[in-house]
Amino acid sequence: MKITAAVLRAVGQPFSIESVTLDDPGPGEVLVEIAGTGVCHTDISFKQGHWPFPVPSVLGHEGAGRVAAVGAGVTSLAVGDHVVMSNASCGACPSCLSGMPAWCPNASRLNNSGCRPDGSSTLHDDAGDIHGNFVAQSSFASHALSRDRFVVKVPEDIPLHLVGSFGCGIQTGAGAVLNVLKPAPGSTALIVGLGAVGLAAVAAAAASGCSRVLAADMNPDRFDAARTFGATDVIDASAGPLPELVRALLPTGVDAAVEASGSPRALRSAFESTHGSGRTVLVGAAPHGTEYALDSRSVLSGRTLVGAIMGLSNPRVFIPRLVDMYRRGQLPMEKIVQTYPLADIEKALADSASGAVVKPVVIP
């Protein structure tokens, strides 16, 4: 079928809005009519070549919409279902079989190769194939194909343009807290970096019953959103060394921290803001090859650092949990989402990169 898509013809160049051909859904596949796709810093990193993905291609990986058609063998979804799309995993490795698809060793190949697992392309133009299947969707488009295992049904009363990021950014931040840190009620937490990922971590810490949720960023424009998402304290990270600013509020440091900015300096600051047995989760996406430095004394004290891709979530289990948080008012997405027509995707990406908008969403 003919669809409209934002096509990346060369790394680092603007998207072009084009009419391209998308395959009909094959066995196990689902065709989704996109209602909205969130812009994530991962899209920007791939577009700029910081992470590899072949071109020409269609990016976009925070898609939500309605099922338009299903392929042979699909029984879990039906035409008209409202869905959120998430990332691919193989479903057969020990990690997948144990309910931990975020650890799937085949995930990079399945999400970032630009084709189906069998090597075929889902997208085409008059010149040949276009690389798609980006994070199992390529949803900067009017329609996208995915596998039924990576598509999660959501209630029809949930505004679809608000929840596409539940498949990536919001899942990453909230999962870092709820799946990894699992803070006890009354404990204390620090979230560094107040984009969508960091704000989701703030919301999850507040929902967990943390007595103090400290939210730090160098952009004071994010502080109102942080308070709305549940922060008890906000910190201007440009005002001085972050560990000192944290200990001015909590003299022994925090129990747990989430680093969501992708800055090596911020990671060290978050790590050193915890107390001697504190835990820090790294979820901020830095370019491939980025190295992190920690002071040996802060490591030997007993602090723990762990990385968590996709919040160590099982999307089929965790996305419904995020929907419940949204319904409870714990994830007020309407406060951070701004919509753009697909034709203005470059503006959406620029506003995301500059921090002018927390969560741009492109609408086909």
mmCIF file of C-alpha atoms in Angstrom:
data_model
loop_
_atom_site.group_PDB
_atom_site.id
_atom_site.type_symbol
_atom_site.label_atom_id
_atom_site.label_comp_id
_atom_site.label_asym_id
_atom_site.label_seq_id
_atom_site.Cartn_x
_atom_site.Cartn_y
_atom_site.Cartn_z
ATOM 1 C CA MET A 1 0.000 0.000 0.000
ATOM 2 C CA LYS A 2 1.025 3.611 -0.511
ATOM 3 C CA ILE A 3 1.839 5.506 2.697
ATOM 4 C CA THR A 4 3.371 8.844 3.649
ATOM 5 C CA ALA A 5 6.691 8.671 5.481
ATOM 6 C CA ALA A 6 9.575 10.854 6.609
ATOM 7 C CA VAL A 7 12.505 9.365 4.698
ATOM 8 C CA LEU A 8 16.122 9.884 5.739
ATOM 9 C CA ARG A 9 18.114 9.835 2.497
ATOM 10 C CA ALA A 10 21.532 10.578 4.008
ATOM 11 C CA VAL A 11 22.956 10.620 7.529
ATOM 12 C CA GLY A 12 22.726 14.065 9.083
ATOM 13 C CA GLN A 13 20.430 15.442 6.374
ATOM 14 C CA PRO A 14 16.815 16.609 6.784
ATOM 15 C CA PHE A 15 13.979 14.128 6.395
ATOM 16 C CA SER A 16 11.952 14.322 3.203
ATOM 17 C CA ILE A 17 8.210 13.650 3.279
ATOM 18 C CA GLU A 18 7.525 11.094 0.568
ATOM 19 C CA SER A 19 4.989 8.626 -0.731
ATOM 20 C CA VAL A 20 6.451 5.132 -0.411
ATOM 21 C CA THR A 21 5.155 1.572 -0.573
ATOM 22 C CA LEU A 22 4.661 -0.488 2.586
ATOM 23 C CA ASP A 23 4.191 -4.259 2.372
ATOM 24 C CA ASP A 24 0.935 -5.857 3.403
ATOM 25 C CA PRO A 25 1.259 -7.608 6.773
ATOM 26 C CA GLY A 26 2.798 -11.050 6.507
ATOM 27 C CA PRO A 27 2.359 -13.943 8.937
ATOM 28 C CA GLY A 28 2.536 -12.690 12.510
ATOM 29 C CA GLU A 29 2.641 -9.046 11.439
ATOM 30 C CA VAL A 30 0.326 -6.153 12.261
ATOM 31 C CA LEU A 31 -0.346 -3.040 10.187
ATOM 32 C CA VAL A 32 -0.878 0.017 12.398
ATOM 33 C CA GLU A 33 -2.384 3.305 11.252
ATOM 34 C CA ILE A 34 -0.280 5.764 13.216
ATOM 35 C CA ALA A 35 -2.064 8.306 15.427
ATOM 36 C CA GLY A 36 1.136 9.825 16.780
ATOM 37 C CA THR A 37 4.828 9.046 17.220
ATOM 38 C CA GLY A 38 6.962 10.515 19.963
ATOM 39 C CA VAL A 39 10.328 12.051 19.140
ATOM 40 C CA CYS A 40 13.081 10.478 21.226
ATOM 41 C CA HIS A 41 16.728 11.507 21.483
ATOM 42 C CA THR A 42 17.513 8.052 20.118
ATOM 43 C CA ASP A 43 15.944 9.105 16.803
ATOM 44 C CA ILE A 44 18.221 12.139 16.764
ATOM 45 C CA SER A 45 21.285 10.000 17.536
ATOM 46 C CA PHE A 46 20.542 7.605 14.673
ATOM 47 C CA LYS A 47 19.720 10.456 12.289
ATOM 48 C CA GLN A 48 23.068 12.110 13.032
ATOM 49 C CA GLY A 49 24.996 8.868 12.710
ATOM 50 C CA HIS A 50 26.015 8.633 16.367
ATOM 51 C CA TRP A 51 24.521 5.149 16.279
ATOM 52 C CA PRO A 52 24.537 3.177 13.014
ATOM 53 C CA PHE A 53 21.468 2.542 10.856
ATOM 54 C CA PRO A 54 21.481 2.150 7.059
ATOM 55 C CA VAL A 55 20.012 4.739 4.679
ATOM 56 C CA PRO A 56 17.721 5.483 2.970
ATOM 57 C CA SER A 57 15.479 4.693 5.902
ATOM 58 C CA VAL A 58 12.397 5.559 7.928
ATOM 59 C CA LEU A 59 13.010 6.058 11.652
ATOM 60 C CA GLY A 60 10.515 6.581 14.495
ATOM 61 C CA HIS A 61 10.031 4.159 17.383
ATOM 62 C CA GLU A 62 7.433 5.584 19.782
ATOM 63 C CA GLY A 63 4.373 4.886 17.665
ATOM 64 C CA ALA A 64 0.771 4.459 18.757
ATOM 65 C CA GLY A 65 -2.309 4.005 16.624
ATOM 66 C CA ARG A 66 -5.075 1.695 15.468
ATOM 67 C CA VAL A 67 -4.729 -1.759 13.968
ATOM 68 C CA ALA A 68 -5.604 -1.507 10.271
ATOM 69 C CA ALA A 69 -4.904 -5.114 9.261
ATOM 70 C CA VAL A 70 -3.361 -8.292 10.634
ATOM 71 C CA GLY A 71 -1.400 -11.046 8.964
ATOM 72 C CA ALA A 72 -1.980 -14.776 9.068
ATOM 73 C CA GLY A 73 -1.807 -16.324 12.504
ATOM 74 C CA VAL A 74 -2.406 -13.136 14.484
ATOM 75 C CA THR A 75 -5.021 -13.821 17.160
ATOM 76 C CA SER A 76 -4.089 -11.418 19.971
ATOM 77 C CA LEU A 77 -5.099 -8.280 18.047
ATOM 78 C CA ALA A 78 -7.956 -7.291 15.750
ATOM 79 C CA VAL A 79 -8.677 -4.497 13.295
ATOM 80 C CA GLY A 80 -9.647 -1.355 15.203
ATOM 81 C CA ASP A 81 -7.701 -2.145 18.378
ATOM 82 C CA HIS A 82 -5.845 0.797 19.907
ATOM 83 C CA VAL A 83 -2.195 -0.088 20.392
ATOM 84 C CA VAL A 84 1.253 1.074 21.484
ATOM 85 C CA MET A 85 4.267 -0.305 19.639
ATOM 86 C CA SER A 86 7.495 -1.283 21.370
ATOM 87 C CA ASN A 87 10.898 -2.785 20.634
ATOM 88 C CA ALA A 88 11.778 -6.225 19.297
ATOM 89 C CA SER A 89 13.248 -9.242 21.054
ATOM 90 C CA CYS A 90 13.746 -12.771 19.787
ATOM 91 C CA GLY A 91 11.398 -14.560 22.183
ATOM 92 C CA ALA A 92 13.577 -17.674 22.242
ATOM 93 C CA CYS A 93 16.765 -16.869 24.184
ATOM 94 C CA PRO A 94 17.111 -17.513 27.935
ATOM 95 C CA SER A 95 16.499 -13.828 28.715
ATOM 96 C CA CYS A 96 13.271 -13.698 26.692
ATOM 97 C CA LEU A 97 12.069 -17.014 28.065
ATOM 98 C CA SER A 98 12.663 -15.763 31.613
ATOM 99 C CA GLY A 99 10.513 -12.678 30.997
ATOM 100 C CA MET A 100 13.449 -10.266 30.546
ATOM 101 C CA PRO A 101 13.333 -9.295 26.834
ATOM 102 C CA ALA A 102 15.367 -6.134 27.522
ATOM 103 C CA TRP A 103 18.409 -8.404 27.967
ATOM 104 C CA CYS A 104 17.840 -10.220 24.662
ATOM 105 C CA PRO A 105 21.248 -10.665 22.967
ATOM 106 C CA ASN A 106 19.556 -10.518 19.561
ATOM 107 C CA ALA A 107 17.778 -7.199 20.187
ATOM 108 C CA SER A 108 20.298 -4.990 18.401
ATOM 109 C CA ARG A 109 20.111 -7.059 15.217
ATOM 110 C CA LEU A 110 16.320 -7.214 15.311
ATOM 111 C CA ASN A 111 15.827 -3.506 15.995
ATOM 112 C CA ASN A 112 18.657 -1.818 14.109
ATOM 113 C CA SER A 113 19.412 -3.815 10.957
ATOM 114 C CA GLY A 114 16.868 -2.019 8.735
ATOM 115 C CA CYS A 115 15.015 -5.134 7.638
ATOM 116 C CA ARG A 116 12.925 -8.060 8.800
ATOM 117 C CA PRO A 117 14.729 -10.948 10.523
ATOM 118 C CA ASP A 118 14.717 -12.811 7.175
ATOM 119 C CA GLY A 119 16.516 -9.896 5.505
ATOM 120 C CA SER A 120 13.555 -8.610 3.502
ATOM 121 C CA SER A 121 12.513 -4.968 3.506
ATOM 122 C CA THR A 122 9.063 -3.714 4.485
ATOM 123 C CA LEU A 123 9.410 -0.404 2.615
ATOM 124 C CA HIS A 124 10.089 0.391 -1.030
ATOM 125 C CA ASP A 125 10.162 3.193 -3.591
ATOM 126 C CA ASP A 126 10.700 3.337 -7.343
ATOM 127 C CA ALA A 127 14.451 2.979 -6.870
ATOM 128 C CA GLY A 128 14.252 -0.126 -4.693
ATOM 129 C CA ASP A 129 14.158 -0.972 -0.993
ATOM 130 C CA ILE A 130 14.070 1.523 1.864
ATOM 131 C CA HIS A 131 15.420 0.405 5.221
ATOM 132 C CA GLY A 132 12.658 0.065 7.784
ATOM 133 C CA ASN A 133 11.690 -2.085 10.753
ATOM 134 C CA PHE A 134 13.471 0.505 12.937
ATOM 135 C CA VAL A 135 12.905 -0.701 16.508
ATOM 136 C CA ALA A 136 10.337 -3.059 14.978
ATOM 137 C CA GLN A 137 8.196 -0.252 13.526
ATOM 138 C CA SER A 138 9.602 2.769 11.582
ATOM 139 C CA SER A 139 6.682 4.906 12.723
ATOM 140 C CA PHE A 140 7.586 8.358 11.370
ATOM 141 C CA ALA A 141 4.903 7.569 8.838
ATOM 142 C CA SER A 142 1.173 7.300 8.308
ATOM 143 C CA HIS A 143 1.337 3.507 8.749
ATOM 144 C CA ALA A 144 3.840 1.022 10.163
ATOM 145 C CA LEU A 145 4.339 -2.728 10.253
ATOM 146 C CA SER A 146 5.352 -4.636 13.362
ATOM 147 C CA ARG A 147 5.149 -8.123 14.823
ATOM 148 C CA ASP A 148 2.152 -8.921 16.989
ATOM 149 C CA ARG A 149 4.462 -9.730 19.929
ATOM 150 C CA PHE A 150 5.729 -6.141 19.990
ATOM 151 C CA VAL A 151 2.330 -4.432 19.809
ATOM 152 C CA VAL A 152 0.389 -3.863 23.043
ATOM 153 C CA LYS A 153 -3.350 -3.206 23.151
ATOM 154 C CA VAL A 154 -4.452 -0.205 25.236
ATOM 155 C CA PRO A 155 -7.925 1.005 26.259
ATOM 156 C CA GLU A 156 -9.799 3.048 23.681
ATOM 157 C CA ASP A 157 -10.403 5.958 26.066
ATOM 158 C CA ILE A 158 -6.650 6.689 26.306
ATOM 159 C CA PRO A 159 -5.536 9.505 23.929
ATOM 160 C CA LEU A 160 -3.200 7.719 21.560
ATOM 161 C CA HIS A 161 -0.997 10.729 20.822
ATOM 162 C CA LEU A 162 -0.072 10.878 24.515
ATOM 163 C CA VAL A 163 1.020 7.275 25.004
ATOM 164 C CA GLY A 164 3.336 6.345 22.106
ATOM 165 C CA SER A 165 6.329 7.079 24.336
ATOM 166 C CA PHE A 166 5.089 4.423 26.775
ATOM 167 C CA GLY A 167 6.806 2.018 24.376
ATOM 168 C CA CYS A 168 10.245 3.595 24.901
ATOM 169 C CA GLY A 169 11.077 6.774 26.836
ATOM 170 C CA ILE A 170 8.435 6.620 29.552
ATOM 171 C CA GLN A 171 8.979 2.882 29.914
ATOM 172 C CA THR A 172 12.720 3.477 30.262
ATOM 173 C CA GLY A 173 12.458 6.061 33.029
ATOM 174 C CA ALA A 174 9.652 4.498 35.021
ATOM 175 C CA GLY A 175 11.150 1.035 34.622
ATOM 176 C CA ALA A 176 14.502 2.191 35.996
ATOM 177 C CA VAL A 177 12.712 2.927 39.252
ATOM 178 C CA LEU A 178 9.966 0.306 39.400
ATOM 179 C CA ASN A 179 11.881 -2.639 37.895
ATOM 180 C CA VAL A 180 15.455 -1.934 38.968
ATOM 181 C CA LEU A 181 15.650 0.286 42.045
ATOM 182 C CA LYS A 182 12.321 -0.813 43.579
ATOM 183 C CA PRO A 183 12.568 1.854 46.292
ATOM 184 C CA ALA A 184 10.953 1.186 49.644
ATOM 185 C CA PRO A 185 8.262 3.605 50.855
ATOM 186 C CA GLY A 186 9.922 6.422 52.760
ATOM 187 C CA SER A 187 13.230 6.166 50.919
ATOM 188 C CA THR A 188 14.850 9.002 48.984
ATOM 189 C CA ALA A 189 15.644 9.334 45.286
ATOM 190 C CA LEU A 190 17.487 11.689 42.950
ATOM 191 C CA ILE A 191 16.641 11.993 39.255
ATOM 192 C CA VAL A 192 19.216 13.758 37.064
ATOM 193 C CA GLY A 193 18.007 14.993 33.674
ATOM 194 C CA LEU A 194 14.382 16.061 33.327
ATOM 195 C CA GLY A 195 13.451 15.072 29.817
ATOM 196 C CA ALA A 196 10.632 12.603 29.307
ATOM 197 C CA VAL A 197 12.753 9.713 30.633
ATOM 198 C CA GLY A 198 13.749 11.585 33.779
ATOM 199 C CA LEU A 199 10.225 12.868 34.431
ATOM 200 C CA ALA A 200 8.900 9.317 34.136
ATOM 201 C CA ALA A 201 11.463 8.282 36.753
ATOM 202 C CA VAL A 202 10.294 11.148 38.983
ATOM 203 C CA ALA A 203 6.698 9.946 38.632
ATOM 204 C CA ALA A 204 7.664 6.350 39.413
ATOM 205 C CA ALA A 205 9.640 7.377 42.511
ATOM 206 C CA ALA A 206 6.703 9.423 43.767
ATOM 207 C CA ALA A 207 4.285 6.575 43.047
ATOM 208 C CA SER A 208 6.575 4.211 44.987
ATOM 209 C CA GLY A 209 6.124 6.293 48.124
ATOM 210 C CA CYS A 210 9.545 7.928 48.283
ATOM 211 C CA SER A 211 9.512 10.574 51.008
ATOM 212 C CA ARG A 212 11.832 12.872 49.057
ATOM 213 C CA VAL A 213 12.157 12.930 45.266
ATOM 214 C CA LEU A 214 14.927 15.308 44.186
ATOM 215 C CA ALA A 215 14.841 16.385 40.528
ATOM 216 C CA ALA A 216 17.948 17.988 39.026
ATOM 217 C CA ASP A 217 18.524 19.689 35.684
ATOM 218 C CA MET A 218 20.446 22.642 34.278
ATOM 219 C CA ASN A 219 17.256 23.950 32.655
ATOM 220 C CA PRO A 220 14.971 25.602 35.248
ATOM 221 C CA ASP A 221 12.143 25.556 32.695
ATOM 222 C CA ARG A 222 11.755 21.861 33.520
ATOM 223 C CA PHE A 223 11.106 22.414 37.220
ATOM 224 C CA ASP A 224 7.349 23.009 37.011
ATOM 225 C CA ALA A 225 6.932 19.772 35.076
ATOM 226 C CA ALA A 226 9.076 17.946 37.645
ATOM 227 C CA ARG A 227 6.831 19.141 40.458
ATOM 228 C CA THR A 228 3.751 18.132 38.479
ATOM 229 C CA PHE A 229 5.213 14.642 38.024
ATOM 230 C CA GLY A 230 5.867 14.318 41.769
ATOM 231 C CA ALA A 231 9.192 15.918 42.702
ATOM 232 C CA THR A 232 9.391 17.206 46.269
ATOM 233 C CA ASP A 233 12.542 19.239 45.577
ATOM 234 C CA VAL A 234 14.127 20.689 42.439
ATOM 235 C CA ILE A 235 17.827 21.444 42.005
ATOM 236 C CA ASP A 236 19.475 23.752 39.511
ATOM 237 C CA ALA A 237 22.430 21.560 38.556
ATOM 238 C CA SER A 238 24.318 24.580 37.232
ATOM 239 C CA ALA A 239 24.444 26.148 40.701
ATOM 240 C CA GLY A 240 27.389 24.067 41.929
ATOM 241 C CA PRO A 241 28.650 20.497 42.411
ATOM 242 C CA LEU A 242 25.554 18.305 42.475
ATOM 243 C CA PRO A 243 26.627 16.084 45.410
ATOM 244 C CA GLU A 244 26.989 19.223 47.534
ATOM 245 C CA LEU A 245 23.604 20.559 46.431
ATOM 246 C CA VAL A 246 22.000 17.219 47.263
ATOM 247 C CA ARG A 247 23.628 17.034 50.701
ATOM 248 C CA ALA A 248 22.426 20.536 51.485
ATOM 249 C CA LEU A 249 18.963 18.938 51.425
ATOM 250 C CA LEU A 250 19.824 15.430 52.620
ATOM 251 C CA PRO A 251 23.128 15.436 54.547
ATOM 252 C CA THR A 252 23.864 11.724 54.093
ATOM 253 C CA GLY A 253 22.899 11.634 50.427
ATOM 254 C CA VAL A 254 20.048 9.813 48.705
ATOM 255 C CA ASP A 255 19.226 6.117 48.760
ATOM 256 C CA ALA A 256 18.936 5.857 44.986
ATOM 257 C CA ALA A 257 19.614 7.857 41.832
ATOM 258 C CA VAL A 258 18.676 7.714 38.161
ATOM 259 C CA GLU A 259 20.943 9.355 35.565
ATOM 260 C CA ALA A 260 18.776 10.236 32.546
ATOM 261 C CA SER A 261 20.781 12.918 30.745
ATOM 262 C CA GLY A 262 23.471 10.847 29.013
ATOM 263 C CA SER A 263 26.263 13.040 30.381
ATOM 264 C CA PRO A 264 29.335 11.276 31.826
ATOM 265 C CA ARG A 265 29.777 14.157 34.268
ATOM 266 C CA ALA A 266 26.152 13.854 35.367
ATOM 267 C CA LEU A 267 26.560 10.130 35.958
ATOM 268 C CA ARG A 268 29.499 10.681 38.281
ATOM 269 C CA SER A 269 27.586 13.414 40.106
ATOM 270 C CA ALA A 270 24.510 11.219 40.519
ATOM 271 C CA PHE A 271 26.637 8.301 41.725
ATOM 272 C CA GLU A 272 28.433 10.440 44.310
ATOM 273 C CA SER A 273 25.122 11.928 45.499
ATOM 274 C CA THR A 274 24.072 8.580 46.966
ATOM 275 C CA HIS A 275 25.114 7.448 50.405
ATOM 276 C CA GLY A 276 27.664 4.703 51.004
ATOM 277 C CA SER A 277 25.405 1.821 50.016
ATOM 278 C CA GLY A 278 23.280 3.759 47.530
ATOM 279 C CA ARG A 279 22.279 2.528 44.069
ATOM 280 C CA THR A 280 22.468 4.413 40.776
ATOM 281 C CA VAL A 281 20.816 3.411 37.499
ATOM 282 C CA LEU A 282 22.189 4.691 34.200
ATOM 283 C CA VAL A 283 19.546 5.117 31.486
ATOM 284 C CA GLY A 284 20.791 8.257 29.694
ATOM 285 C CA ALA A 285 21.726 7.471 26.098
ATOM 286 C CA ALA A 286 25.231 8.652 25.211
ATOM 287 C CA PRO A 287 26.863 8.037 21.793
ATOM 288 C CA HIS A 288 28.532 4.679 21.217
ATOM 289 C CA GLY A 289 32.039 4.613 22.626
ATOM 290 C CA THR A 290 31.347 7.079 25.441
ATOM 291 C CA GLU A 291 33.462 6.324 28.500
ATOM 292 C CA TYR A 292 32.514 7.028 32.110
ATOM 293 C CA ALA A 293 34.908 7.818 34.967
ATOM 294 C CA LEU A 294 34.274 7.215 38.676
ATOM 295 C CA ASP A 295 36.437 8.008 41.687
ATOM 296 C CA SER A 296 37.706 4.757 43.194
ATOM 297 C CA ARG A 297 36.849 5.926 46.702
ATOM 298 C CA SER A 298 33.201 6.387 45.835
ATOM 299 C CA VAL A 299 33.093 2.884 44.330
ATOM 300 C CA LEU A 300 34.871 1.182 47.229
ATOM 301 C CA SER A 301 32.402 2.662 49.699
ATOM 302 C CA GLY A 302 29.808 0.132 48.576
ATOM 303 C CA ARG A 303 27.822 2.128 46.054
ATOM 304 C CA THR A 304 26.283 0.213 43.150
ATOM 305 C CA LEU A 305 25.937 1.283 39.515
ATOM 306 C CA VAL A 306 23.805 -0.592 36.999
ATOM 307 C CA GLY A 307 22.684 0.147 33.450
ATOM 308 C CA ALA A 308 19.109 -0.494 32.389
ATOM 309 C CA ILE A 309 18.050 -0.459 28.747
ATOM 310 C CA MET A 310 14.306 0.060 28.275
ATOM 311 C CA GLY A 311 13.933 0.114 32.053
ATOM 312 C CA LEU A 312 14.458 -3.677 32.061
ATOM 313 C CA SER A 313 10.777 -3.888 31.142
ATOM 314 C CA ASN A 314 8.644 -6.533 29.541
ATOM 315 C CA PRO A 315 6.495 -4.209 27.404
ATOM 316 C CA ARG A 316 3.449 -6.485 27.354
ATOM 317 C CA VAL A 317 3.411 -6.376 31.145
ATOM 318 C CA PHE A 318 4.766 -2.897 31.799
ATOM 319 C CA ILE A 319 2.874 -0.753 29.278
ATOM 320 C CA PRO A 320 -0.476 -1.633 30.927
ATOM 321 C CA ARG A 321 1.089 -0.580 34.237
ATOM 322 C CA LEU A 322 1.997 2.790 32.701
ATOM 323 C CA VAL A 323 -1.552 3.166 31.390
ATOM 324 C CA ASP A 324 -2.800 2.624 34.939
ATOM 325 C CA MET A 325 -0.398 5.290 36.224
ATOM 326 C CA TYR A 326 -1.675 7.684 33.556
ATOM 327 C CA ARG A 327 -5.272 7.047 34.594
ATOM 328 C CA ARG A 328 -4.349 7.721 38.227
ATOM 329 C CA GLY A 329 -2.884 11.088 37.267
ATOM 330 C CA GLN A 330 0.658 9.948 38.061
ATOM 331 C CA LEU A 331 1.873 10.430 34.465
ATOM 332 C CA PRO A 332 0.318 13.720 33.323
ATOM 333 C CA MET A 333 1.535 13.394 29.748
ATOM 334 C CA GLU A 334 -0.620 16.267 28.524
ATOM 335 C CA LYS A 335 1.683 18.609 30.457
ATOM 336 C CA ILE A 336 4.758 17.708 28.389
ATOM 337 C CA VAL A 337 3.482 16.682 24.930
ATOM 338 C CA GLN A 338 3.390 19.107 22.009
ATOM 339 C CA THR A 339 2.135 17.894 18.642
ATOM 340 C CA TYR A 340 3.519 18.648 15.173
ATOM 341 C CA PRO A 341 2.319 17.584 11.726
ATOM 342 C CA LEU A 342 4.614 15.041 10.095
ATOM 343 C CA ALA A 343 5.621 17.713 7.574
ATOM 344 C CA ASP A 344 7.169 19.667 10.479
ATOM 345 C CA ILE A 345 9.261 16.759 11.760
ATOM 346 C CA GLU A 346 12.497 18.748 11.499
ATOM 347 C CA LYS A 347 11.021 21.384 13.802
ATOM 348 C CA ALA A 348 9.934 18.653 16.218
ATOM 349 C CA LEU A 349 13.440 17.175 16.305
ATOM 350 C CA ALA A 350 15.036 20.599 16.723
ATOM 351 C CA ASP A 351 12.729 21.449 19.632
ATOM 352 C CA SER A 352 13.548 18.117 21.254
ATOM 353 C CA ALA A 353 17.306 18.570 20.809
ATOM 354 C CA SER A 354 17.255 22.125 22.186
ATOM 355 C CA GLY A 355 15.067 21.210 25.145
ATOM 356 C CA ALA A 356 12.366 23.668 24.097
ATOM 357 C CA VAL A 357 9.787 20.863 24.246
ATOM 358 C CA VAL A 358 9.939 17.833 26.530
ATOM 359 C CA LYS A 359 8.056 15.380 24.307
ATOM 360 C CA PRO A 360 7.325 16.367 20.711
ATOM 361 C CA VAL A 361 4.846 14.053 18.973
ATOM 362 C CA VAL A 362 4.454 13.990 15.195
ATOM 363 C CA ILE A 363 0.983 13.407 13.775
ATOM 364 C CA PRO A 364 0.707 12.014 10.213
#
